Amino acid sequence: MRLGAYACRILEGSVAHKAYGVLEVGERHRHRYEFNNTYRQTLTAHGLILSGLSPDERLVEIVELRDHPWFVATQFHPEFNSRPHRPHPLFSAFIGAALRRKCGQ
């Protein structure tokens, strides 16, 4: 089980990078899952962006879809670092993107 806080390096220019504003974050995990690296090359060739990786680049932490306005998926639990008056950066970015889309921006 992957349990606890781990470092994640963010791909510069990615949606995640725009949300966080930094190139490395610490996020909390509680799961038994991993991205299957056997399919890494095929998936990235077809539009999957590996926008967050462990420092050794073995574990995929965040993925995004190329050409999608806001598709971000994480292995960690952003809700563990979110508070009512201090939402997680990914939650704030998602809500902001939804509002911009609704307003036609």
mmCIF file of C-alpha atoms in Angstrom:
data_model
loop_
_atom_site.group_PDB
_atom_site.id
_atom_site.type_symbol
_atom_site.label_atom_id
_atom_site.label_comp_id
_atom_site.label_asym_id
_atom_site.label_seq_id
_atom_site.Cartn_x
_atom_site.Cartn_y
_atom_site.Cartn_z
ATOM 1 C CA MET A 1 0.000 0.000 0.000
ATOM 2 C CA ARG A 2 1.205 3.489 -0.838
ATOM 3 C CA LEU A 3 0.395 5.417 2.308
ATOM 4 C CA GLY A 4 1.489 8.868 3.429
ATOM 5 C CA ALA A 5 2.996 11.953 1.828
ATOM 6 C CA TYR A 6 5.223 11.669 -1.244
ATOM 7 C CA ALA A 7 6.933 14.162 -3.529
ATOM 8 C CA CYS A 8 5.585 14.724 -7.026
ATOM 9 C CA ARG A 9 7.427 16.587 -9.788
ATOM 10 C CA ILE A 10 5.118 18.590 -12.030
ATOM 11 C CA LEU A 11 5.579 19.002 -15.789
ATOM 12 C CA GLU A 12 6.190 22.654 -16.616
ATOM 13 C CA GLY A 13 3.355 24.199 -18.638
ATOM 14 C CA SER A 14 0.853 21.475 -17.751
ATOM 15 C CA VAL A 15 -2.618 22.124 -16.330
ATOM 16 C CA ALA A 16 -1.329 20.815 -12.991
ATOM 17 C CA HIS A 17 1.610 23.237 -13.122
ATOM 18 C CA LYS A 18 -0.739 26.155 -13.788
ATOM 19 C CA ALA A 19 -2.893 25.065 -10.831
ATOM 20 C CA TYR A 20 -0.035 24.588 -8.359
ATOM 21 C CA GLY A 21 2.302 27.316 -9.595
ATOM 22 C CA VAL A 22 5.330 25.231 -8.599
ATOM 23 C CA LEU A 23 7.315 22.338 -10.063
ATOM 24 C CA GLU A 24 7.301 20.038 -7.020
ATOM 25 C CA VAL A 25 4.596 19.295 -4.469
ATOM 26 C CA GLY A 26 3.991 16.862 -1.652
ATOM 27 C CA GLU A 27 0.709 14.956 -1.746
ATOM 28 C CA ARG A 28 -0.903 12.326 0.460
ATOM 29 C CA HIS A 29 -1.629 8.807 -0.752
ATOM 30 C CA ARG A 30 -3.752 5.924 0.436
ATOM 31 C CA HIS A 31 -4.132 3.303 -2.269
ATOM 32 C CA ARG A 32 -2.867 0.045 -3.710
ATOM 33 C CA TYR A 33 -2.791 1.121 -7.345
ATOM 34 C CA GLU A 34 -0.095 2.064 -9.840
ATOM 35 C CA PHE A 35 -0.028 3.269 -13.406
ATOM 36 C CA ASN A 36 1.010 0.345 -15.629
ATOM 37 C CA ASN A 37 4.274 1.537 -17.205
ATOM 38 C CA THR A 38 3.992 -1.187 -19.867
ATOM 39 C CA TYR A 39 1.529 1.131 -21.651
ATOM 40 C CA ARG A 40 3.335 4.401 -20.943
ATOM 41 C CA GLN A 41 4.725 4.966 -24.449
ATOM 42 C CA THR A 42 1.514 3.940 -26.239
ATOM 43 C CA LEU A 43 -0.697 6.128 -24.064
ATOM 44 C CA THR A 44 1.535 9.192 -24.335
ATOM 45 C CA ALA A 45 1.704 8.729 -28.117
ATOM 46 C CA HIS A 46 -2.092 8.925 -28.190
ATOM 47 C CA GLY A 47 -2.537 12.057 -26.105
ATOM 48 C CA LEU A 48 -2.045 11.169 -22.455
ATOM 49 C CA ILE A 49 0.236 13.638 -20.682
ATOM 50 C CA LEU A 50 2.155 12.363 -17.669
ATOM 51 C CA SER A 51 2.163 15.686 -15.860
ATOM 52 C CA GLY A 52 3.223 14.493 -12.409
ATOM 53 C CA LEU A 53 5.873 11.888 -11.649
ATOM 54 C CA SER A 54 7.684 10.635 -8.586
ATOM 55 C CA PRO A 55 11.208 12.103 -8.261
ATOM 56 C CA ASP A 56 12.718 8.873 -9.667
ATOM 57 C CA GLU A 57 10.195 9.059 -12.581
ATOM 58 C CA ARG A 58 9.023 5.475 -11.988
ATOM 59 C CA LEU A 59 5.564 6.302 -10.629
ATOM 60 C CA VAL A 60 2.968 8.327 -12.513
ATOM 61 C CA GLU A 61 1.129 10.594 -10.075
ATOM 62 C CA ILE A 62 -0.872 12.909 -12.392
ATOM 63 C CA VAL A 63 -2.185 12.462 -15.927
ATOM 64 C CA GLU A 64 -3.896 14.885 -18.292
ATOM 65 C CA LEU A 65 -5.447 14.629 -21.735
ATOM 66 C CA ARG A 66 -3.947 16.660 -24.553
ATOM 67 C CA ASP A 67 -6.474 18.896 -26.334
ATOM 68 C CA HIS A 68 -8.986 18.724 -23.483
ATOM 69 C CA PRO A 69 -9.907 21.921 -21.630
ATOM 70 C CA TRP A 70 -9.419 20.395 -18.168
ATOM 71 C CA PHE A 71 -8.876 16.684 -17.683
ATOM 72 C CA VAL A 72 -6.653 15.953 -14.701
ATOM 73 C CA ALA A 73 -6.500 12.642 -12.826
ATOM 74 C CA THR A 74 -4.358 11.935 -9.767
ATOM 75 C CA GLN A 75 -3.135 8.888 -7.891
ATOM 76 C CA PHE A 76 -3.119 10.831 -4.626
ATOM 77 C CA HIS A 77 -5.991 12.317 -2.643
ATOM 78 C CA PRO A 78 -6.141 16.115 -3.039
ATOM 79 C CA GLU A 79 -9.096 16.222 -0.647
ATOM 80 C CA PHE A 80 -6.693 15.300 2.177
ATOM 81 C CA ASN A 81 -5.011 18.713 1.755
ATOM 82 C CA SER A 82 -8.151 20.781 1.214
ATOM 83 C CA ARG A 83 -9.965 22.916 3.770
ATOM 84 C CA PRO A 84 -13.211 24.943 3.543
ATOM 85 C CA HIS A 85 -11.379 28.276 3.337
ATOM 86 C CA ARG A 86 -8.215 26.901 1.696
ATOM 87 C CA PRO A 87 -9.220 24.561 -1.124
ATOM 88 C CA HIS A 88 -6.653 22.368 -2.818
ATOM 89 C CA PRO A 89 -5.127 24.084 -5.891
ATOM 90 C CA LEU A 90 -6.501 21.412 -8.242
ATOM 91 C CA PHE A 91 -10.038 21.947 -6.913
ATOM 92 C CA SER A 92 -9.730 25.726 -7.334
ATOM 93 C CA ALA A 93 -8.386 25.311 -10.874
ATOM 94 C CA PHE A 94 -11.181 22.900 -11.807
ATOM 95 C CA ILE A 95 -13.907 25.226 -10.516
ATOM 96 C CA GLY A 96 -12.242 28.162 -12.288
ATOM 97 C CA ALA A 97 -12.146 26.245 -15.583
ATOM 98 C CA ALA A 98 -15.811 25.270 -15.215
ATOM 99 C CA LEU A 99 -16.821 28.880 -14.557
ATOM 100 C CA ARG A 100 -14.802 30.143 -17.543
ATOM 101 C CA ARG A 101 -16.429 27.533 -19.768
ATOM 102 C CA LYS A 102 -19.889 28.437 -18.489
ATOM 103 C CA CYS A 103 -19.236 32.126 -19.149
ATOM 104 C CA GLY A 104 -17.835 31.353 -22.606
ATOM 105 C CA GLN A 105 -14.309 32.578 -21.963
#
